[in-house]
Amino acid sequence: MARAYDLRSILFVLVAFVGAVVVLRDLRYDFAFVGDMRAAELSRRTQEVTATMTSTVMQTEMTMVTETIQVASDPAPAEKANAAFVVLTRNKDLKDLRETLIQLEDRFNRHYKYPYVFLNNEPFSDEFKEKIQGMVSGECQFGLIPEEHWSYPEYIDQTRAAEARKDMKERKVIYGGNESYRHMCRYESGFFFRHPLMDQYKWYWRVEPGVKFACEIDYDPFLFMERNNKKYGFTVSIKEYIETIPTLWNTTMDFMDKHKEMIPAANLMGFVTDKNGKYNRCHFWSNFEIGSLDFLRSDQYMAYFDHLDRAGGFFYERWGDAPVHSLGVSMFLNKNEVHWFEDIGYYHGPLWNCPKGEANKKCWCSEEESIEIKNPAWSCTLNFKDLPAPKL
């Protein structure tokens, strides 16, 4: 509004200037001839100019008010799920994370205002918290990971673990020599959902710094999952590097043999095995997940994680949370409970999930870049899609 009043002052000065010019021009004429008629004419012209300028100022003020209304934030919808975004991140990820969150807010959350839970194994800086809180629409919570969730259990031989990292680094296995990466994979596999800040929620959407969201999301994926009895949602699925998980399948089979009563007859094991029943290394890429926290907290999944954790493969090999989550989902859920979010345009370098056909009109990604089209031999998504629905 201050701009409008400044404009009014300028315009009235202009009115006075125009009037003066008119007066000076008319001095060239014979004053005796124009007399009172010239004075009346000048008064009329001045009134017309003043009225025009006043109208312009009023229209400008009205336009400014309209623009202010247009940029007002949307109210949160009345119906929402009991859900939150969960982000495992570090202070140094701030730039990449802000780029991701501004896309997520623009494409989806500015309409819904779901909260965020940020987790770190070190304290978040004041700068990190201030800059994140200033750009998102939902409530922000910042949590410190308990040391016992990001350290070696007493039953792990740390010398053996160090030798394994050295060997894998020499063999150039991806993240093979990275100690922190192993703690991250173990934490995402069995602990993030046990953080006290997550206790109040039933659903989570995992977000990582640097990922991209390419499409308008004009519905609530949390409510979609809840209303359709879904337990796990993904965008990308691929095959894991066998060098990182040489004994994971055998360890999983050992668990299944010992806990047959936990494995439902209608399951999703066809996703992780080939036609001969052998492990095909397929997994849901867990950097994007929308899932049920009740599922991860279940006795079945927790028993499976504890079995893996005792085996030591998170440290003696380099088991990732993606194949661990995927094997748990495949054992304990059926196809009807798992959903491919084909309509969510998502990128985590170097892979895309990009909607096809009519749905692509809401996106800036190219559907030909989607992993199941660009590299179908590496993707497992079409395998999932072709699995038959269970007979319940």
mmCIF file of C-alpha atoms in Angstrom:
data_model
loop_
_atom_site.group_PDB
_atom_site.id
_atom_site.type_symbol
_atom_site.label_atom_id
_atom_site.label_comp_id
_atom_site.label_asym_id
_atom_site.label_seq_id
_atom_site.Cartn_x
_atom_site.Cartn_y
_atom_site.Cartn_z
ATOM 1 C CA MET A 1 0.000 0.000 0.000
ATOM 2 C CA ALA A 2 2.928 2.341 0.642
ATOM 3 C CA ARG A 3 3.777 2.172 -3.048
ATOM 4 C CA ALA A 4 0.250 3.262 -3.925
ATOM 5 C CA TYR A 5 0.487 6.399 -1.726
ATOM 6 C CA ASP A 6 3.878 7.302 -3.213
ATOM 7 C CA LEU A 7 2.375 6.992 -6.660
ATOM 8 C CA ARG A 8 -0.501 9.260 -5.674
ATOM 9 C CA SER A 9 1.905 11.993 -4.570
ATOM 10 C CA ILE A 10 3.832 11.798 -7.826
ATOM 11 C CA LEU A 11 0.672 11.943 -9.906
ATOM 12 C CA PHE A 12 -0.662 15.017 -8.088
ATOM 13 C CA VAL A 13 2.636 16.818 -8.646
ATOM 14 C CA LEU A 14 2.269 15.918 -12.313
ATOM 15 C CA VAL A 15 -1.242 17.409 -12.307
ATOM 16 C CA ALA A 16 0.096 20.700 -10.965
ATOM 17 C CA PHE A 17 2.853 20.740 -13.589
ATOM 18 C CA VAL A 18 0.379 20.109 -16.428
ATOM 19 C CA GLY A 19 -1.829 22.906 -15.166
ATOM 20 C CA ALA A 20 1.100 25.318 -15.083
ATOM 21 C CA VAL A 21 2.072 24.431 -18.640
ATOM 22 C CA VAL A 22 -1.466 25.089 -19.823
ATOM 23 C CA VAL A 23 -1.516 28.447 -18.067
ATOM 24 C CA LEU A 24 1.791 29.548 -19.610
ATOM 25 C CA ARG A 25 0.636 28.489 -23.062
ATOM 26 C CA ASP A 26 -2.507 30.531 -22.773
ATOM 27 C CA LEU A 27 -0.565 33.686 -21.817
ATOM 28 C CA ARG A 28 0.217 34.040 -25.525
ATOM 29 C CA TYR A 29 -3.391 34.946 -26.118
ATOM 30 C CA ASP A 30 -5.061 38.280 -25.511
ATOM 31 C CA PHE A 31 -6.165 38.392 -21.873
ATOM 32 C CA ALA A 32 -8.892 40.926 -22.672
ATOM 33 C CA PHE A 33 -10.394 38.521 -25.225
ATOM 34 C CA VAL A 34 -10.447 35.393 -23.117
ATOM 35 C CA GLY A 35 -11.419 37.060 -19.845
ATOM 36 C CA ASP A 36 -13.576 34.966 -17.603
ATOM 37 C CA MET A 37 -14.127 32.314 -20.336
ATOM 38 C CA ARG A 38 -10.410 31.296 -20.289
ATOM 39 C CA ALA A 39 -10.412 31.087 -16.520
ATOM 40 C CA ALA A 40 -13.454 28.832 -16.590
ATOM 41 C CA GLU A 41 -11.920 26.638 -19.318
ATOM 42 C CA LEU A 42 -8.657 26.227 -17.373
ATOM 43 C CA SER A 43 -10.596 25.265 -14.282
ATOM 44 C CA ARG A 44 -12.563 22.629 -16.207
ATOM 45 C CA ARG A 45 -9.414 21.106 -17.772
ATOM 46 C CA THR A 46 -7.657 20.950 -14.435
ATOM 47 C CA GLN A 47 -10.651 19.185 -12.870
ATOM 48 C CA GLU A 48 -10.702 16.627 -15.736
ATOM 49 C CA VAL A 49 -6.993 15.829 -15.389
ATOM 50 C CA THR A 50 -7.280 15.564 -11.598
ATOM 51 C CA ALA A 51 -10.261 13.202 -11.872
ATOM 52 C CA THR A 52 -8.405 11.006 -14.378
ATOM 53 C CA MET A 53 -5.278 10.801 -12.214
ATOM 54 C CA THR A 54 -7.306 10.052 -9.076
ATOM 55 C CA SER A 55 -9.095 7.236 -10.896
ATOM 56 C CA THR A 56 -5.742 5.778 -11.999
ATOM 57 C CA VAL A 57 -4.439 5.828 -8.431
ATOM 58 C CA MET A 58 -7.570 4.078 -7.150
ATOM 59 C CA GLN A 59 -7.278 1.434 -9.863
ATOM 60 C CA THR A 60 -3.621 0.912 -8.945
ATOM 61 C CA GLU A 61 -4.533 0.430 -5.281
ATOM 62 C CA MET A 62 -7.220 -2.086 -6.222
ATOM 63 C CA THR A 63 -4.739 -3.998 -8.416
ATOM 64 C CA MET A 64 -2.236 -4.164 -5.564
ATOM 65 C CA VAL A 65 -4.872 -5.562 -3.215
ATOM 66 C CA THR A 66 -5.810 -8.212 -5.790
ATOM 67 C CA GLU A 67 -2.171 -9.271 -6.214
ATOM 68 C CA THR A 68 -1.768 -9.653 -2.451
ATOM 69 C CA ILE A 69 -4.811 -11.936 -2.317
ATOM 70 C CA GLN A 70 -3.452 -14.050 -5.160
ATOM 71 C CA VAL A 71 -0.236 -14.934 -3.350
ATOM 72 C CA ALA A 72 -1.912 -15.855 -0.068
ATOM 73 C CA SER A 73 -1.082 -19.440 0.999
ATOM 74 C CA ASP A 74 -3.679 -22.168 0.605
ATOM 75 C CA PRO A 75 -5.397 -23.388 3.756
ATOM 76 C CA ALA A 76 -4.611 -26.952 4.744
ATOM 77 C CA PRO A 77 -7.381 -29.425 3.775
ATOM 78 C CA ALA A 78 -9.783 -30.511 6.466
ATOM 79 C CA GLU A 79 -8.997 -34.218 6.011
ATOM 80 C CA LYS A 80 -5.395 -35.373 6.298
ATOM 81 C CA ALA A 81 -3.610 -38.561 7.223
ATOM 82 C CA ASN A 82 -1.551 -38.908 10.387
ATOM 83 C CA ALA A 83 1.670 -38.605 8.417
ATOM 84 C CA ALA A 84 5.007 -36.848 8.064
ATOM 85 C CA PHE A 85 7.956 -36.505 5.744
ATOM 86 C CA VAL A 86 11.096 -38.034 7.232
ATOM 87 C CA VAL A 87 14.511 -36.784 6.130
ATOM 88 C CA LEU A 88 17.825 -38.275 7.226
ATOM 89 C CA THR A 89 20.297 -35.492 6.481
ATOM 90 C CA ARG A 90 23.348 -33.513 7.603
ATOM 91 C CA ASN A 91 24.160 -29.840 7.971
ATOM 92 C CA LYS A 92 26.334 -29.906 4.860
ATOM 93 C CA ASP A 93 23.344 -31.101 2.805
ATOM 94 C CA LEU A 94 21.522 -27.787 3.309
ATOM 95 C CA LYS A 95 21.793 -26.469 -0.257
ATOM 96 C CA ASP A 96 20.739 -29.724 -1.930
ATOM 97 C CA LEU A 97 17.954 -30.238 0.593
ATOM 98 C CA ARG A 98 16.521 -26.757 0.075
ATOM 99 C CA GLU A 99 16.428 -27.323 -3.690
ATOM 100 C CA THR A 100 14.504 -30.545 -3.105
ATOM 101 C CA LEU A 101 12.085 -29.101 -0.571
ATOM 102 C CA ILE A 102 11.153 -26.105 -2.688
ATOM 103 C CA GLN A 103 10.092 -28.530 -5.432
ATOM 104 C CA LEU A 104 8.213 -30.783 -3.011
ATOM 105 C CA GLU A 105 6.432 -27.788 -1.502
ATOM 106 C CA ASP A 106 5.545 -26.344 -4.900
ATOM 107 C CA ARG A 107 4.364 -29.635 -6.413
ATOM 108 C CA PHE A 108 2.465 -30.890 -3.360
ATOM 109 C CA ASN A 109 2.876 -29.822 0.231
ATOM 110 C CA ARG A 110 1.938 -26.128 -0.012
ATOM 111 C CA HIS A 111 -1.613 -27.424 -0.440
ATOM 112 C CA TYR A 112 -1.458 -29.943 2.443
ATOM 113 C CA LYS A 113 1.103 -28.664 4.962
ATOM 114 C CA TYR A 114 2.245 -32.052 6.237
ATOM 115 C CA PRO A 115 4.979 -31.856 8.914
ATOM 116 C CA TYR A 116 8.636 -32.728 8.477
ATOM 117 C CA VAL A 117 10.926 -34.742 10.752
ATOM 118 C CA PHE A 118 14.633 -34.134 10.134
ATOM 119 C CA LEU A 119 17.067 -36.618 11.672
ATOM 120 C CA ASN A 120 20.845 -36.357 12.049
ATOM 121 C CA ASN A 121 23.539 -38.243 13.948
ATOM 122 C CA GLU A 122 25.026 -34.836 14.844
ATOM 123 C CA PRO A 123 23.206 -31.722 16.167
ATOM 124 C CA PHE A 124 21.616 -29.529 13.517
ATOM 125 C CA SER A 125 23.060 -26.023 13.262
ATOM 126 C CA ASP A 126 20.931 -22.930 13.921
ATOM 127 C CA GLU A 127 21.479 -21.885 10.302
ATOM 128 C CA PHE A 128 20.166 -25.230 9.056
ATOM 129 C CA LYS A 129 17.041 -25.029 11.188
ATOM 130 C CA GLU A 130 16.292 -21.386 10.373
ATOM 131 C CA LYS A 131 16.698 -21.805 6.620
ATOM 132 C CA ILE A 132 14.611 -24.969 6.497
ATOM 133 C CA GLN A 133 11.818 -23.586 8.684
ATOM 134 C CA GLY A 134 11.654 -20.491 6.515
ATOM 135 C CA MET A 135 10.838 -22.342 3.319
ATOM 136 C CA VAL A 136 8.364 -25.109 4.181
ATOM 137 C CA SER A 137 4.666 -24.890 4.984
ATOM 138 C CA GLY A 138 4.476 -27.709 7.519
ATOM 139 C CA GLU A 139 5.767 -27.916 11.074
ATOM 140 C CA CYS A 140 9.454 -28.833 11.380
ATOM 141 C CA GLN A 141 10.944 -31.123 14.006
ATOM 142 C CA PHE A 142 14.689 -31.706 14.316
ATOM 143 C CA GLY A 143 15.901 -34.863 16.018
ATOM 144 C CA LEU A 144 19.261 -36.197 17.150
ATOM 145 C CA ILE A 145 19.758 -39.908 16.501
ATOM 146 C CA PRO A 146 20.553 -41.858 19.690
ATOM 147 C CA GLU A 147 24.156 -43.062 19.747
ATOM 148 C CA GLU A 148 23.098 -46.678 20.199
ATOM 149 C CA HIS A 149 21.270 -46.497 16.854
ATOM 150 C CA TRP A 150 24.336 -45.196 14.986
ATOM 151 C CA SER A 151 27.173 -47.299 16.375
ATOM 152 C CA TYR A 152 28.453 -50.872 16.472
ATOM 153 C CA PRO A 153 26.438 -53.400 18.482
ATOM 154 C CA GLU A 154 28.498 -55.332 21.007
ATOM 155 C CA TYR A 155 28.217 -58.513 18.930
ATOM 156 C CA ILE A 156 29.991 -57.000 15.894
ATOM 157 C CA ASP A 157 33.710 -57.691 15.447
ATOM 158 C CA GLN A 158 34.975 -54.237 14.459
ATOM 159 C CA THR A 159 38.330 -55.584 13.254
ATOM 160 C CA ARG A 160 36.551 -57.919 10.861
ATOM 161 C CA ALA A 161 34.309 -55.041 9.768
ATOM 162 C CA ALA A 162 37.329 -52.830 9.016
ATOM 163 C CA GLU A 163 38.964 -55.598 6.996
ATOM 164 C CA ALA A 164 35.771 -56.049 5.011
ATOM 165 C CA ARG A 165 35.671 -52.327 4.168
ATOM 166 C CA LYS A 166 39.313 -52.419 3.069
ATOM 167 C CA ASP A 167 38.709 -55.434 0.851
ATOM 168 C CA MET A 168 35.598 -53.962 -0.767
ATOM 169 C CA LYS A 169 37.313 -50.640 -1.370
ATOM 170 C CA GLU A 170 40.166 -52.407 -3.140
ATOM 171 C CA ARG A 171 37.627 -54.272 -5.289
ATOM 172 C CA LYS A 172 35.937 -50.928 -6.066
ATOM 173 C CA VAL A 173 32.556 -52.043 -4.732
ATOM 174 C CA ILE A 174 30.207 -49.046 -4.612
ATOM 175 C CA TYR A 175 30.439 -47.433 -1.125
ATOM 176 C CA GLY A 176 32.505 -50.485 -0.180
ATOM 177 C CA GLY A 177 34.972 -48.578 1.979
ATOM 178 C CA ASN A 178 32.473 -46.169 3.518
ATOM 179 C CA GLU A 179 31.876 -46.777 7.237
ATOM 180 C CA SER A 180 29.230 -44.062 7.705
ATOM 181 C CA TYR A 181 27.216 -45.422 4.791
ATOM 182 C CA ARG A 182 26.895 -48.737 6.596
ATOM 183 C CA HIS A 183 25.555 -47.050 9.726
ATOM 184 C CA MET A 184 23.071 -45.176 7.529
ATOM 185 C CA CYS A 185 21.830 -48.360 5.849
ATOM 186 C CA ARG A 186 21.404 -50.109 9.185
ATOM 187 C CA TYR A 187 19.609 -47.089 10.651
ATOM 188 C CA GLU A 188 17.189 -46.792 7.714
ATOM 189 C CA SER A 189 16.573 -50.546 7.848
ATOM 190 C CA GLY A 190 15.652 -50.844 11.487
ATOM 191 C CA PHE A 191 15.707 -47.645 13.510
ATOM 192 C CA PHE A 192 14.362 -44.456 11.893
ATOM 193 C CA PHE A 193 10.776 -45.437 12.675
ATOM 194 C CA ARG A 194 11.737 -45.951 16.317
ATOM 195 C CA HIS A 195 12.905 -42.377 16.840
ATOM 196 C CA PRO A 196 10.672 -40.680 19.460
ATOM 197 C CA LEU A 197 9.700 -37.935 16.995
ATOM 198 C CA MET A 198 8.132 -40.592 14.746
ATOM 199 C CA ASP A 199 6.023 -42.174 17.506
ATOM 200 C CA GLN A 200 2.977 -39.997 16.865
ATOM 201 C CA TYR A 201 2.683 -40.838 13.136
ATOM 202 C CA LYS A 202 1.184 -43.740 11.199
ATOM 203 C CA TRP A 203 2.561 -42.917 7.731
ATOM 204 C CA TYR A 204 5.898 -41.676 6.412
ATOM 205 C CA TRP A 205 7.235 -40.284 3.147
ATOM 206 C CA ARG A 206 10.999 -40.597 2.872
ATOM 207 C CA VAL A 207 12.825 -37.682 1.237
ATOM 208 C CA GLU A 208 16.536 -37.313 0.487
ATOM 209 C CA PRO A 209 18.581 -34.177 -0.289
ATOM 210 C CA GLY A 210 19.110 -33.565 -3.986
ATOM 211 C CA VAL A 211 16.153 -35.531 -5.381
ATOM 212 C CA LYS A 212 13.753 -33.881 -7.827
ATOM 213 C CA PHE A 213 9.972 -33.827 -8.131
ATOM 214 C CA ALA A 214 8.951 -33.110 -11.716
ATOM 215 C CA CYS A 215 5.142 -33.251 -11.680
ATOM 216 C CA GLU A 216 2.195 -31.568 -10.034
ATOM 217 C CA ILE A 217 0.794 -33.950 -7.393
ATOM 218 C CA ASP A 218 -2.869 -32.970 -7.268
ATOM 219 C CA TYR A 219 -4.059 -35.546 -4.720
ATOM 220 C CA ASP A 220 -2.915 -36.780 -1.310
ATOM 221 C CA PRO A 221 -0.750 -39.945 -1.612
ATOM 222 C CA PHE A 222 -1.030 -40.555 2.139
ATOM 223 C CA LEU A 223 -4.819 -40.670 2.002
ATOM 224 C CA PHE A 224 -4.642 -42.796 -1.146
ATOM 225 C CA MET A 225 -2.565 -45.366 0.748
ATOM 226 C CA GLU A 226 -4.826 -45.273 3.780
ATOM 227 C CA ARG A 227 -8.120 -45.552 1.886
ATOM 228 C CA ASN A 228 -6.921 -48.358 -0.390
ATOM 229 C CA ASN A 229 -5.317 -50.558 2.281
ATOM 230 C CA LYS A 230 -1.823 -50.033 0.881
ATOM 231 C CA LYS A 231 1.210 -50.530 3.116
ATOM 232 C CA TYR A 232 4.152 -49.622 0.883
ATOM 233 C CA GLY A 233 4.609 -47.329 -2.121
ATOM 234 C CA PHE A 234 7.555 -46.824 -4.487
ATOM 235 C CA THR A 235 8.551 -45.059 -7.718
ATOM 236 C CA VAL A 236 11.687 -46.890 -8.925
ATOM 237 C CA SER A 237 12.760 -50.523 -8.635
ATOM 238 C CA ILE A 238 16.074 -51.965 -9.838
ATOM 239 C CA LYS A 239 18.488 -54.859 -9.310
ATOM 240 C CA GLU A 240 21.029 -54.667 -6.495
ATOM 241 C CA TYR A 241 24.790 -55.124 -6.953
ATOM 242 C CA ILE A 242 25.440 -58.675 -5.808
ATOM 243 C CA GLU A 243 28.903 -57.684 -4.485
ATOM 244 C CA THR A 244 27.201 -55.702 -1.709
ATOM 245 C CA ILE A 245 24.859 -58.480 -0.531
ATOM 246 C CA PRO A 246 26.507 -61.872 -1.192
ATOM 247 C CA THR A 247 24.831 -63.620 1.787
ATOM 248 C CA LEU A 248 21.661 -61.557 2.268
ATOM 249 C CA TRP A 249 19.407 -63.985 0.411
ATOM 250 C CA ASN A 250 20.671 -67.050 2.268
ATOM 251 C CA THR A 251 20.283 -65.182 5.580
ATOM 252 C CA THR A 252 16.717 -64.312 4.600
ATOM 253 C CA MET A 253 15.945 -67.906 3.641
ATOM 254 C CA ASP A 254 17.277 -68.996 7.020
ATOM 255 C CA PHE A 255 14.847 -66.605 8.716
ATOM 256 C CA MET A 256 11.942 -67.917 6.626
ATOM 257 C CA ASP A 257 12.797 -71.506 7.527
ATOM 258 C CA LYS A 258 12.812 -70.648 11.245
ATOM 259 C CA HIS A 259 9.631 -68.526 11.166
ATOM 260 C CA LYS A 260 7.291 -70.209 8.700
ATOM 261 C CA GLU A 261 4.318 -69.135 10.785
ATOM 262 C CA MET A 262 5.111 -65.465 10.044
ATOM 263 C CA ILE A 263 5.013 -65.799 6.250
ATOM 264 C CA PRO A 264 1.493 -65.431 4.781
ATOM 265 C CA ALA A 265 0.542 -67.670 1.877
ATOM 266 C CA ALA A 266 -0.368 -64.605 -0.190
ATOM 267 C CA ASN A 267 2.921 -62.771 -0.397
ATOM 268 C CA LEU A 268 5.079 -60.916 -2.922
ATOM 269 C CA MET A 269 8.020 -63.299 -3.148
ATOM 270 C CA GLY A 270 7.487 -63.505 -6.898
ATOM 271 C CA PHE A 271 8.918 -59.982 -7.112
ATOM 272 C CA VAL A 272 12.310 -60.978 -5.663
ATOM 273 C CA THR A 273 12.655 -64.404 -7.316
ATOM 274 C CA ASP A 274 12.842 -65.610 -10.899
ATOM 275 C CA LYS A 275 10.719 -68.378 -12.424
ATOM 276 C CA ASN A 276 13.072 -70.964 -10.893
ATOM 277 C CA GLY A 277 12.725 -69.553 -7.393
ATOM 278 C CA LYS A 278 16.228 -68.038 -7.333
ATOM 279 C CA TYR A 279 16.935 -64.574 -5.948
ATOM 280 C CA ASN A 280 16.839 -62.018 -8.773
ATOM 281 C CA ARG A 281 18.235 -59.058 -6.735
ATOM 282 C CA CYS A 282 15.135 -56.913 -7.410
ATOM 283 C CA HIS A 283 14.388 -54.217 -4.854
ATOM 284 C CA PHE A 284 12.317 -51.085 -4.428
ATOM 285 C CA TRP A 285 14.637 -48.080 -4.430
ATOM 286 C CA SER A 286 14.077 -46.864 -0.906
ATOM 287 C CA ASN A 287 15.254 -43.257 -1.306
ATOM 288 C CA PHE A 288 11.588 -42.722 -2.172
ATOM 289 C CA GLU A 289 9.109 -44.545 0.023
ATOM 290 C CA ILE A 290 5.609 -43.830 1.218
ATOM 291 C CA GLY A 291 4.729 -46.425 3.777
ATOM 292 C CA SER A 292 2.969 -47.631 6.863
ATOM 293 C CA LEU A 293 4.886 -47.173 10.084
ATOM 294 C CA ASP A 294 2.702 -49.845 11.653
ATOM 295 C CA PHE A 295 4.127 -52.317 9.130
ATOM 296 C CA LEU A 296 7.730 -51.469 10.046
ATOM 297 C CA ARG A 297 6.865 -51.635 13.747
ATOM 298 C CA SER A 298 5.177 -55.031 13.352
ATOM 299 C CA ASP A 299 6.484 -58.120 15.162
ATOM 300 C CA GLN A 300 7.195 -59.804 11.827
ATOM 301 C CA TYR A 301 9.335 -57.043 10.356
ATOM 302 C CA MET A 302 11.173 -56.391 13.634
ATOM 303 C CA ALA A 303 11.973 -60.098 13.983
ATOM 304 C CA TYR A 304 13.362 -60.106 10.454
ATOM 305 C CA PHE A 305 15.506 -57.027 11.071
ATOM 306 C CA ASP A 306 16.869 -58.443 14.331
ATOM 307 C CA HIS A 307 17.773 -61.669 12.529
ATOM 308 C CA LEU A 308 19.716 -59.717 9.878
ATOM 309 C CA ASP A 309 21.347 -57.436 12.422
ATOM 310 C CA ARG A 310 22.689 -60.401 14.424
ATOM 311 C CA ALA A 311 24.126 -61.891 11.235
ATOM 312 C CA GLY A 312 26.340 -58.824 10.855
ATOM 313 C CA GLY A 313 25.906 -58.232 7.125
ATOM 314 C CA PHE A 314 25.405 -54.491 7.519
ATOM 315 C CA PHE A 315 29.079 -54.291 8.562
ATOM 316 C CA TYR A 316 30.781 -57.458 7.259
ATOM 317 C CA GLU A 317 29.264 -56.889 3.829
ATOM 318 C CA ARG A 318 27.397 -53.764 2.748
ATOM 319 C CA TRP A 319 23.738 -54.611 3.000
ATOM 320 C CA GLY A 320 21.586 -51.703 1.883
ATOM 321 C CA ASP A 321 18.258 -50.669 3.358
ATOM 322 C CA ALA A 322 16.603 -50.959 -0.077
ATOM 323 C CA PRO A 323 16.996 -54.747 -0.465
ATOM 324 C CA VAL A 324 16.258 -55.231 3.253
ATOM 325 C CA HIS A 325 12.991 -53.271 3.070
ATOM 326 C CA SER A 326 12.105 -54.999 -0.193
ATOM 327 C CA LEU A 327 12.638 -58.508 1.159
ATOM 328 C CA GLY A 328 10.565 -57.625 4.210
ATOM 329 C CA VAL A 329 7.775 -56.239 2.027
ATOM 330 C CA SER A 330 7.911 -59.288 -0.238
ATOM 331 C CA MET A 331 7.680 -61.743 2.662
ATOM 332 C CA PHE A 332 4.932 -60.086 4.672
ATOM 333 C CA LEU A 333 2.748 -58.173 2.174
ATOM 334 C CA ASN A 334 0.891 -59.088 -0.988
ATOM 335 C CA LYS A 335 0.697 -57.238 -4.282
ATOM 336 C CA ASN A 336 -2.571 -55.490 -3.397
ATOM 337 C CA GLU A 337 -0.808 -53.852 -0.458
ATOM 338 C CA VAL A 338 2.053 -52.404 -2.542
ATOM 339 C CA HIS A 339 1.662 -49.509 -4.968
ATOM 340 C CA TRP A 340 3.751 -48.152 -7.838
ATOM 341 C CA PHE A 341 3.371 -44.359 -7.879
ATOM 342 C CA GLU A 342 3.728 -44.213 -11.642
ATOM 343 C CA ASP A 343 2.214 -40.719 -11.699
ATOM 344 C CA ILE A 344 4.834 -39.118 -9.408
ATOM 345 C CA GLY A 345 7.716 -37.729 -11.444
ATOM 346 C CA TYR A 346 10.815 -38.474 -9.377
ATOM 347 C CA TYR A 347 14.564 -38.330 -9.928
ATOM 348 C CA HIS A 348 17.417 -39.641 -7.827
ATOM 349 C CA GLY A 349 20.618 -39.603 -9.828
ATOM 350 C CA PRO A 350 20.923 -41.262 -12.235
ATOM 351 C CA LEU A 351 17.397 -42.708 -12.451
ATOM 352 C CA TRP A 352 13.981 -41.292 -13.340
ATOM 353 C CA ASN A 353 10.414 -42.361 -12.757
ATOM 354 C CA CYS A 354 8.397 -40.241 -15.191
ATOM 355 C CA PRO A 355 4.652 -40.546 -15.897
ATOM 356 C CA LYS A 356 3.480 -41.652 -19.320
ATOM 357 C CA GLY A 357 0.799 -40.415 -21.694
ATOM 358 C CA GLU A 358 -1.835 -38.022 -20.398
ATOM 359 C CA ALA A 359 -0.275 -37.891 -16.917
ATOM 360 C CA ASN A 360 2.939 -36.460 -18.394
ATOM 361 C CA LYS A 361 1.176 -33.174 -19.222
ATOM 362 C CA LYS A 362 1.631 -32.156 -15.565
ATOM 363 C CA CYS A 363 5.393 -32.819 -15.683
ATOM 364 C CA TRP A 364 8.629 -31.391 -17.009
ATOM 365 C CA CYS A 365 10.408 -34.763 -17.283
ATOM 366 C CA SER A 366 10.550 -36.835 -20.448
ATOM 367 C CA GLU A 367 8.792 -40.184 -20.211
ATOM 368 C CA GLU A 368 11.506 -41.802 -22.353
ATOM 369 C CA GLU A 369 13.934 -41.189 -19.458
ATOM 370 C CA SER A 370 11.941 -43.415 -17.094
ATOM 371 C CA ILE A 371 14.095 -46.359 -16.002
ATOM 372 C CA GLU A 372 11.680 -49.092 -17.105
ATOM 373 C CA ILE A 373 11.767 -47.630 -20.654
ATOM 374 C CA LYS A 374 15.369 -46.454 -20.876
ATOM 375 C CA ASN A 375 16.940 -49.533 -19.279
ATOM 376 C CA PRO A 376 14.334 -52.297 -18.881
ATOM 377 C CA ALA A 377 16.975 -54.944 -18.167
ATOM 378 C CA TRP A 378 18.019 -53.092 -14.989
ATOM 379 C CA SER A 379 14.495 -52.160 -13.930
ATOM 380 C CA CYS A 380 12.177 -54.493 -12.000
ATOM 381 C CA THR A 381 9.078 -52.314 -12.199
ATOM 382 C CA LEU A 382 7.431 -54.075 -15.127
ATOM 383 C CA ASN A 383 8.067 -57.393 -13.346
ATOM 384 C CA PHE A 384 6.078 -56.042 -10.410
ATOM 385 C CA LYS A 385 3.327 -54.754 -12.675
ATOM 386 C CA ASP A 386 2.947 -58.141 -14.385
ATOM 387 C CA LEU A 387 2.624 -60.134 -11.160
ATOM 388 C CA PRO A 388 -0.882 -61.564 -10.717
ATOM 389 C CA ALA A 389 -3.117 -60.226 -7.976
ATOM 390 C CA PRO A 390 -3.298 -62.592 -5.002
ATOM 391 C CA LYS A 391 -6.221 -64.906 -4.419
ATOM 392 C CA LEU A 392 -7.314 -64.001 -0.926
#
